[in-house]
CSV table of C-alpha atoms and ligand atoms in Angstrom, one decimal:
chain,number,residue,atom,x,y,z
A,1,UNK,CA,-62.1,-65.0,40.0
A,2,UNK,CA,-61.6,-64.9,43.8
A,3,UNK,CA,-59.7,-63.4,46.5
A,4,UNK,CA,-58.8,-66.8,47.3
A,5,UNK,CA,-58.4,-65.3,50.7
A,6,UNK,CA,-59.6,-67.9,52.4
A,7,UNK,CA,-58.8,-70.7,50.6
A,8,UNK,CA,-56.4,-73.1,52.7
A,9,UNK,CA,-54.3,-73.6,49.7
A,10,UNK,CA,-52.5,-70.8,50.5
A,11,UNK,CA,-52.2,-71.9,53.6
A,12,UNK,CA,-48.4,-72.3,53.9
A,13,UNK,CA,-46.3,-75.1,53.2
A,14,UNK,CA,-42.5,-73.9,53.9
A,15,UNK,CA,-41.8,-72.2,57.1
A,16,UNK,CA,-39.0,-70.3,55.1
A,17,UNK,CA,-34.9,-70.7,54.3
A,18,UNK,CA,-34.8,-69.8,58.1
A,19,UNK,CA,-37.0,-71.1,60.2
A,20,UNK,CA,-39.9,-68.4,59.9
A,21,UNK,CA,-43.3,-69.2,59.6
A,22,UNK,CA,-44.3,-67.3,56.2
A,23,UNK,CA,-48.1,-66.8,55.5
A,24,UNK,CA,-49.4,-64.3,52.7
A,25,UNK,CA,-51.6,-62.1,53.4
A,26,UNK,CA,-53.3,-59.2,52.1
A,27,UNK,CA,-51.9,-56.1,51.8
A,28,UNK,CA,-55.2,-53.9,51.2
A,29,UNK,CA,-57.9,-55.7,52.0
A,30,UNK,CA,-60.3,-53.0,51.6
A,31,UNK,CA,-59.0,-53.1,47.8
A,32,UNK,CA,-60.4,-54.2,44.2
A,33,UNK,CA,-58.5,-53.8,41.1
A,34,UNK,CA,-59.4,-55.0,37.6
A,35,UNK,CA,-57.2,-57.5,36.0
A,36,UNK,CA,-53.4,-56.1,38.3
A,37,UNK,CA,-50.4,-56.4,36.1
A,38,UNK,CA,-48.0,-53.9,37.2
A,39,UNK,CA,-47.7,-52.3,41.1
A,40,UNK,CA,-45.1,-49.0,41.3
A,41,UNK,CA,-43.8,-46.4,43.4
A,42,UNK,CA,-42.7,-43.3,42.8
A,43,UNK,CA,-40.0,-42.9,46.1
A,44,UNK,CA,-42.9,-42.3,48.1
A,45,UNK,CA,-45.6,-43.2,50.2
A,46,UNK,CA,-48.1,-44.3,47.3
A,47,UNK,CA,-48.0,-47.2,44.8
A,48,UNK,CA,-49.4,-47.0,41.8
A,49,UNK,CA,-51.3,-50.5,40.2
A,50,UNK,CA,-51.3,-51.3,36.8
A,51,UNK,CA,-54.5,-52.1,35.4
A,52,UNK,CA,-54.3,-54.3,31.9
A,53,UNK,CA,-57.5,-52.9,30.4
A,54,UNK,CA,-55.7,-49.0,30.3
A,55,UNK,CA,-56.2,-47.6,34.3
A,56,UNK,CA,-53.5,-46.9,36.9
A,57,UNK,CA,-54.8,-46.5,40.3
A,58,UNK,CA,-52.6,-44.8,43.1
A,59,UNK,CA,-52.6,-45.2,46.5
A,60,UNK,CA,-51.3,-44.9,49.6
A,61,UNK,CA,-49.3,-47.5,50.7
A,62,UNK,CA,-51.4,-48.3,54.4
A,63,UNK,CA,-53.1,-51.5,54.9
A,64,UNK,CA,-56.8,-48.8,56.1
A,65,UNK,CA,-56.9,-47.6,52.6
A,66,UNK,CA,-60.3,-47.9,52.1
A,67,UNK,CA,-60.1,-45.6,48.4
A,68,UNK,CA,-57.8,-45.4,44.9
A,69,UNK,CA,-57.7,-42.9,42.6
A,70,UNK,CA,-57.5,-42.4,39.2
A,71,UNK,CA,-54.0,-42.0,38.5
A,72,UNK,CA,-54.6,-42.1,34.1
A,73,UNK,CA,-57.1,-43.7,32.0
A,74,UNK,CA,-56.0,-44.7,28.7
A,75,UNK,CA,-58.4,-47.3,28.0
A,76,UNK,CA,-59.5,-45.0,25.9
A,77,UNK,CA,-56.2,-46.3,23.2
A,78,UNK,CA,-55.5,-49.2,25.2
A,79,UNK,CA,-56.5,-52.7,23.4
A,80,UNK,CA,-56.8,-55.5,25.7
A,81,UNK,CA,-59.5,-58.5,23.1
A,82,UNK,CA,-55.5,-60.3,23.4
A,83,UNK,CA,-55.7,-62.2,26.9
A,84,UNK,CA,-52.4,-60.8,27.1
A,85,UNK,CA,-53.4,-57.6,25.0
A,86,UNK,CA,-53.3,-54.5,27.4
A,87,UNK,CA,-51.2,-52.2,30.1
A,88,UNK,CA,-48.5,-53.7,30.5
A,89,UNK,CA,-46.0,-51.8,32.3
A,90,UNK,CA,-45.4,-48.7,34.0
A,91,UNK,CA,-42.5,-46.9,35.4
A,92,UNK,CA,-41.1,-43.6,37.3
A,93,UNK,CA,-38.5,-41.7,36.1
A,94,UNK,CA,-35.7,-41.5,38.1
A,95,UNK,CA,-35.8,-37.9,39.0
A,96,UNK,CA,-39.8,-38.3,38.6
A,97,UNK,CA,-39.3,-35.5,41.7
A,98,UNK,CA,-38.1,-32.9,39.8
A,99,UNK,CA,-38.9,-33.7,36.1
A,100,UNK,CA,-42.8,-35.7,36.3
A,101,UNK,CA,-42.5,-38.4,34.2
A,102,UNK,CA,-43.3,-41.3,33.8
A,103,UNK,CA,-43.2,-44.3,31.4
A,104,UNK,CA,-45.1,-46.7,29.4
A,105,UNK,CA,-46.2,-49.8,27.2
A,106,UNK,CA,-49.7,-50.9,25.9
A,107,UNK,CA,-51.0,-52.5,23.0
A,108,UNK,CA,-53.0,-50.1,20.8
A,109,UNK,CA,-56.4,-51.0,18.5
A,110,UNK,CA,-53.9,-51.5,15.1
A,111,UNK,CA,-52.2,-54.0,17.2
A,112,UNK,CA,-48.7,-52.8,18.3
A,113,UNK,CA,-46.6,-52.0,20.9
A,114,UNK,CA,-46.2,-48.4,21.9
A,115,UNK,CA,-44.4,-47.1,24.9
A,116,UNK,CA,-44.8,-43.0,25.5
A,117,UNK,CA,-44.2,-40.9,28.0
A,118,UNK,CA,-46.6,-38.5,30.1
A,119,UNK,CA,-45.9,-36.7,32.7
A,120,UNK,CA,-47.8,-35.2,36.1
A,121,UNK,CA,-50.3,-32.4,36.6
A,122,UNK,CA,-48.0,-29.9,38.3
A,123,UNK,CA,-50.9,-29.2,40.0
A,124,UNK,CA,-51.9,-32.3,41.6
A,125,UNK,CA,-49.3,-34.9,41.7
A,126,UNK,CA,-52.3,-37.7,41.8
A,127,UNK,CA,-52.6,-36.9,38.4
A,128,UNK,CA,-51.4,-38.0,34.9
A,129,UNK,CA,-52.7,-35.6,31.9
A,130,UNK,CA,-53.7,-38.2,29.0
A,131,UNK,CA,-52.6,-35.4,26.9
A,132,UNK,CA,-49.0,-35.3,27.7
A,133,UNK,CA,-48.3,-38.4,26.2
A,134,UNK,CA,-44.8,-38.0,24.0
A,135,UNK,CA,-45.1,-41.3,22.1
A,136,UNK,CA,-41.2,-42.6,21.9
A,137,UNK,CA,-41.4,-46.3,20.3
A,138,UNK,CA,-43.4,-48.0,18.1
A,139,UNK,CA,-44.0,-51.8,16.8
A,140,UNK,CA,-46.1,-54.0,15.3
A,141,UNK,CA,-47.0,-56.9,16.8
A,142,UNK,CA,-48.1,-59.8,14.4
A,143,UNK,CA,-49.7,-61.9,16.6
A,144,UNK,CA,-51.9,-61.0,20.0
A,145,UNK,CA,-49.8,-62.6,22.6
A,146,UNK,CA,-46.2,-63.1,23.7
A,147,UNK,CA,-45.5,-58.7,24.3
A,148,UNK,CA,-43.3,-58.5,26.9
A,149,UNK,CA,-44.3,-55.3,28.6
A,150,UNK,CA,-42.4,-54.8,31.9
A,151,UNK,CA,-40.5,-50.8,31.5
A,152,UNK,CA,-37.7,-50.8,34.2
A,153,UNK,CA,-35.0,-48.0,34.8
A,154,UNK,CA,-31.7,-49.6,35.6
A,155,UNK,CA,-29.5,-48.7,37.5
A,156,UNK,CA,-27.2,-46.5,34.7
A,157,UNK,CA,-30.4,-44.2,34.6
A,158,UNK,CA,-31.3,-47.0,30.4
A,159,UNK,CA,-35.3,-47.2,30.0
A,160,UNK,CA,-34.9,-51.6,29.9
A,161,UNK,CA,-38.2,-52.2,28.3
A,162,UNK,CA,-39.6,-56.6,27.5
A,163,UNK,CA,-40.2,-57.4,24.5
A,164,UNK,CA,-41.9,-60.8,23.8
A,165,UNK,CA,-41.2,-62.3,20.1
A,166,UNK,CA,-44.9,-61.6,18.4
A,167,UNK,CA,-46.7,-64.2,19.3
A,168,UNK,CA,-48.5,-67.3,18.9
A,169,UNK,CA,-46.8,-70.0,19.0
A,170,UNK,CA,-42.9,-71.8,17.9
A,171,UNK,CA,-42.3,-67.8,17.2
A,172,UNK,CA,-42.7,-68.7,13.1
A,173,UNK,CA,-41.0,-65.3,12.8
A,174,UNK,CA,-37.8,-65.8,14.3
A,175,UNK,CA,-38.2,-62.6,15.8
A,176,UNK,CA,-36.2,-64.4,18.8
A,177,UNK,CA,-33.1,-64.8,16.9
A,178,UNK,CA,-34.2,-61.6,14.1
A,179,UNK,CA,-31.6,-58.5,15.4
A,180,UNK,CA,-33.4,-57.1,13.0
A,181,UNK,CA,-36.5,-56.7,14.9
A,182,UNK,CA,-37.3,-56.0,18.2
A,183,UNK,CA,-39.5,-58.5,19.0
A,184,UNK,CA,-38.1,-61.4,21.2
A,185,UNK,CA,-35.5,-58.6,23.3
A,186,UNK,CA,-34.8,-56.2,26.0
A,187,UNK,CA,-34.6,-53.1,24.8
A,188,UNK,CA,-32.3,-50.2,26.1
A,189,UNK,CA,-33.0,-46.4,25.9
A,190,UNK,CA,-32.2,-43.3,26.8
A,191,UNK,CA,-34.6,-41.2,27.6
A,192,UNK,CA,-32.5,-37.7,28.0
A,193,UNK,CA,-30.6,-37.3,25.0
A,194,UNK,CA,-32.7,-38.1,22.3
A,195,UNK,CA,-31.3,-37.6,19.5
A,196,UNK,CA,-31.4,-37.8,15.2
A,197,UNK,CA,-35.2,-38.2,14.4
A,198,UNK,CA,-35.8,-40.1,17.4
A,199,UNK,CA,-37.4,-39.0,20.9
A,200,UNK,CA,-34.9,-41.1,22.9
A,201,UNK,CA,-30.6,-42.2,21.7
A,202,UNK,CA,-29.5,-45.2,21.8
A,203,UNK,CA,-26.7,-45.6,24.8
A,204,UNK,CA,-23.1,-46.1,23.2
A,205,UNK,CA,-22.2,-49.4,24.9
A,206,UNK,CA,-25.7,-51.1,23.4
A,207,UNK,CA,-24.4,-54.1,21.3
A,208,UNK,CA,-25.6,-52.8,18.0
A,209,UNK,CA,-24.7,-49.5,18.4
A,210,UNK,CA,-23.3,-47.5,15.5
A,211,UNK,CA,-23.9,-51.1,14.0
A,212,UNK,CA,-24.1,-50.9,9.8
A,213,UNK,CA,-25.6,-54.6,9.3
A,214,UNK,CA,-29.7,-53.3,10.4
A,215,UNK,CA,-29.4,-55.0,13.7
A,216,UNK,CA,-31.8,-52.5,15.4
A,217,UNK,CA,-29.3,-50.9,18.1
A,218,UNK,CA,-32.1,-50.9,20.7
A,219,UNK,CA,-31.8,-54.4,21.5
A,220,UNK,CA,-29.4,-54.8,24.6
A,221,UNK,CA,-29.9,-58.9,25.2
A,222,UNK,CA,-32.4,-61.0,22.2
A,223,UNK,CA,-33.4,-64.8,22.1
A,224,UNK,CA,-35.9,-64.9,24.8
A,225,UNK,CA,-39.5,-65.8,24.1
A,226,UNK,CA,-41.5,-63.9,26.1
A,227,UNK,CA,-40.2,-62.1,29.2
A,228,UNK,CA,-42.6,-61.7,31.9
A,229,UNK,CA,-42.4,-59.5,34.3
A,230,UNK,CA,-38.0,-58.3,35.3
A,231,UNK,CA,-37.1,-55.8,37.6
A,232,UNK,CA,-33.1,-55.2,38.8
A,233,UNK,CA,-31.3,-56.7,41.9
A,234,UNK,CA,-31.4,-53.0,44.1
A,235,UNK,CA,-28.2,-54.3,46.1
A,236,UNK,CA,-26.0,-56.4,43.4
A,237,UNK,CA,-28.0,-54.0,40.0
A,238,UNK,CA,-28.2,-57.5,37.9
A,239,UNK,CA,-32.0,-57.8,36.0
A,240,UNK,CA,-33.9,-60.4,36.3
A,241,UNK,CA,-37.1,-62.2,33.9
A,242,UNK,CA,-38.3,-64.8,34.5
A,243,UNK,CA,-39.0,-66.3,30.0
A,244,UNK,CA,-41.9,-68.2,29.3
A,245,UNK,CA,-41.2,-71.0,27.5
A,246,UNK,CA,-43.8,-73.4,24.8
A,247,UNK,CA,-44.3,-77.0,26.0
A,248,UNK,CA,-41.4,-77.8,27.6
A,249,UNK,CA,-39.6,-74.9,30.1
A,250,UNK,CA,-40.4,-72.6,31.9
A,251,UNK,CA,-36.6,-70.2,32.7
A,252,UNK,CA,-35.5,-67.8,34.7
A,253,UNK,CA,-32.1,-65.3,32.7
A,254,UNK,CA,-29.9,-62.6,33.8
A,255,UNK,CA,-29.6,-60.7,31.4
A,256,UNK,CA,-26.1,-59.5,30.3
A,257,UNK,CA,-25.8,-56.6,27.6
A,258,UNK,CA,-25.2,-58.4,24.5
A,259,UNK,CA,-26.4,-61.5,25.3
A,260,UNK,CA,-27.8,-64.1,23.7
A,261,UNK,CA,-30.7,-66.1,24.9
A,262,UNK,CA,-31.2,-68.9,22.7
A,263,UNK,CA,-34.8,-68.4,22.0
A,264,UNK,CA,-35.6,-70.3,19.5
A,265,UNK,CA,-33.0,-72.7,19.3
A,266,UNK,CA,-32.6,-73.5,22.2
A,267,UNK,CA,-36.5,-73.8,24.4
A,268,UNK,CA,-34.3,-73.8,28.4
A,269,UNK,CA,-31.5,-75.9,27.9
A,270,UNK,CA,-32.8,-78.1,25.1
A,271,UNK,CA,-33.1,-78.0,21.1
A,272,UNK,CA,-36.0,-77.1,19.9
A,273,UNK,CA,-37.4,-78.1,16.9
A,274,UNK,CA,-33.8,-76.9,15.4
A,275,UNK,CA,-31.9,-79.3,12.5
A,276,UNK,CA,-28.4,-76.7,13.6
A,277,UNK,CA,-28.9,-76.9,16.8
A,278,UNK,CA,-25.4,-74.4,17.7
A,279,UNK,CA,-25.6,-73.5,20.9
A,280,UNK,CA,-22.3,-71.4,20.3
A,281,UNK,CA,-22.5,-68.6,22.2
A,282,UNK,CA,-26.0,-69.0,23.4
A,283,UNK,CA,-26.1,-68.5,27.3
A,284,UNK,CA,-28.4,-70.7,28.8
A,285,UNK,CA,-30.7,-69.3,31.9
A,286,UNK,CA,-29.6,-69.5,35.4
A,287,UNK,CA,-32.5,-71.6,36.5
A,288,UNK,CA,-35.5,-74.0,34.8
A,289,UNK,CA,-38.2,-75.4,35.7
A,290,UNK,CA,-41.0,-77.8,34.1
A,291,UNK,CA,-44.0,-76.8,32.2
A,292,UNK,CA,-45.7,-79.9,33.3
A,293,UNK,CA,-49.6,-78.4,33.0
A,294,UNK,CA,-49.8,-77.5,36.1
A,295,UNK,CA,-46.7,-75.1,36.3
A,296,UNK,CA,-47.3,-73.8,32.3
A,297,UNK,CA,-46.2,-70.5,32.1
A,298,UNK,CA,-43.2,-68.1,35.0
A,299,UNK,CA,-44.1,-65.1,36.5
A,300,UNK,CA,-40.5,-63.5,36.8
A,301,UNK,CA,-40.2,-62.0,40.0
A,302,UNK,CA,-37.9,-60.1,42.4
A,303,UNK,CA,-34.6,-60.0,45.0
A,304,UNK,CA,-36.4,-59.7,48.3
A,305,UNK,CA,-34.3,-57.5,49.5
A,306,UNK,CA,-36.6,-55.9,52.6
A,307,UNK,CA,-37.5,-56.6,56.2
A,308,UNK,CA,-38.6,-60.5,56.1
A,309,UNK,CA,-35.8,-61.4,57.0
A,310,UNK,CA,-35.5,-64.7,56.1
A,311,UNK,CA,-35.7,-63.9,52.4
A,312,UNK,CA,-33.3,-61.4,52.6
A,313,UNK,CA,-31.6,-62.4,48.8
A,314,UNK,CA,-33.8,-64.7,47.7
A,315,UNK,CA,-35.4,-64.5,43.9
A,316,UNK,CA,-39.1,-65.4,44.8
A,317,UNK,CA,-41.3,-65.5,41.7
A,318,UNK,CA,-44.8,-67.8,40.5
A,319,UNK,CA,-46.1,-69.9,38.5
A,320,UNK,CA,-49.2,-68.0,37.0
A,321,UNK,CA,-51.1,-71.3,36.1
A,322,UNK,CA,-50.0,-73.6,38.7
A,323,UNK,CA,-50.1,-71.0,42.1
A,324,UNK,CA,-46.3,-71.8,43.2
A,325,UNK,CA,-44.8,-69.2,44.6
A,326,UNK,CA,-40.6,-70.3,45.2
A,327,UNK,CA,-37.5,-68.9,47.1
A,328,UNK,CA,-34.8,-69.9,44.5
A,329,UNK,CA,-31.1,-68.7,45.8
A,330,UNK,CA,-30.1,-65.6,43.8
A,331,UNK,CA,-26.2,-66.7,43.5
A,332,UNK,CA,-25.2,-69.9,43.2
A,333,UNK,CA,-23.3,-72.2,40.3
A,334,UNK,CA,-26.7,-74.8,42.1
A,335,UNK,CA,-29.2,-72.3,43.5
A,336,UNK,CA,-31.5,-73.7,45.5
A,337,UNK,CA,-34.8,-73.2,45.1
A,338,UNK,CA,-37.5,-73.6,48.1
A,339,UNK,CA,-41.7,-73.8,47.0
A,340,UNK,CA,-42.4,-71.8,49.2
A,341,UNK,CA,-45.7,-71.4,48.7
A,342,UNK,CA,-49.4,-73.3,46.8
A,343,UNK,CA,-51.8,-71.0,46.1
A,344,UNK,CA,-54.8,-70.5,43.6
A,345,UNK,CA,-53.7,-67.3,43.1
A,346,UNK,CA,-53.2,-66.2,39.3
A,347,UNK,CA,-50.2,-64.2,39.9
A,348,UNK,CA,-48.8,-61.8,37.1
A,349,UNK,CA,-46.9,-59.5,38.8
A,350,UNK,CA,-44.3,-58.6,41.2
A,351,UNK,CA,-43.5,-54.7,43.1
A,352,UNK,CA,-42.1,-53.3,45.7
A,353,UNK,CA,-43.0,-50.1,47.3
A,354,UNK,CA,-39.9,-47.8,48.1
A,355,UNK,CA,-38.6,-48.6,51.1
A,356,UNK,CA,-38.0,-52.4,48.9
A,357,UNK,CA,-41.0,-54.4,50.7
A,358,UNK,CA,-41.9,-56.5,48.0
A,359,UNK,CA,-46.3,-57.3,46.6
A,360,UNK,CA,-47.5,-59.5,44.9
A,361,UNK,CA,-50.7,-58.9,41.8
A,362,UNK,CA,-52.9,-62.1,41.8
A,363,UNK,CA,-55.6,-61.3,38.5
A,364,UNK,CA,-58.7,-61.7,39.7
A,365,UNK,CA,-57.7,-57.9,41.7
A,366,UNK,CA,-56.2,-57.8,44.9
A,367,UNK,CA,-52.7,-57.3,45.7
A,368,UNK,CA,-50.7,-59.8,48.1
A,369,UNK,CA,-47.5,-59.9,50.8
A,370,UNK,CA,-45.0,-62.2,52.9
A,371,UNK,CA,-45.1,-61.4,56.0
A,372,UNK,CA,-43.7,-64.4,59.2
A,373,UNK,CA,-44.8,-65.0,62.9
B,1,CA,CA1,-47.7,-60.1,20.2
B,2,CA,CA1,-33.3,-69.4,26.6
């Protein structure tokens, strides 16, 4: 796969909401990664790029950076046989500078999703010890695809975990609406206060906390198909998720405590092969777009809050299949959706540095950012 940096199809086709000439540029021209799927910061000037095969690379956030260091290598336990499997998410604890904890989300050779905590080497802040792994949560994946994967700490200090419906197509086992499984959900756990025999706690205001009906108490919201990339707006605290659709629509959801986002009763605003399409209580997408076999798989983005004034307050996201990048008004009942670029990139994820600047990963190996001329 080529990075496409010299390809004219990455030329801007839109001038930005305020008329700036917006461009895509390679953020670190000298660096190449192996199938990057996530980019995170830990509060300082370093960036961490997650490679799907099971490696986290760390490097200084500077366009002249020539080398990366291997921060974590867990390729021996990560399985990425399915193109949607692998090391899929990374999050640093909000008090990372004190406790040196970070968290990962990956699939294993036994077909499970595993959420783990690791510690950074006390002597070397650029190296994590694989032997420090503490498994927090594991659950079986019935099929290779739809593993979700993002980890994110909320403004409440809890860890949010995006989980797909388990896979295949059409949610054959009905996990989206089944709250007795963790699949098809956004989970929320308290990593600081383990309780009972768990290595984590259940926040008391999780929607099923303390229930006696068999619902999983880790669930924060459900009815999702494959939440591929979620992020908190650093200003409003709202949790934005891209939910990959079946054959008709890709959707963007704002995730609320206890929300049911409809899958597989509905695909976006349409009933999905459902004899009884009971829509009561379902939360509809904030925005959706048509899957037309050019656009075919949303990559959820980030509400931009950094140096480019014309993008500030816009939710920037992409479609993995088409390479298109849009900016969506983030607070509106009828949000405007602007096509920013029709790129040739396979965009897997958006991320931020410690100053809030937004980057995005191309599966082909390069990291990009926006710039204005
Ligand atoms: Ca799966
Ligand atoms: Ca939905």
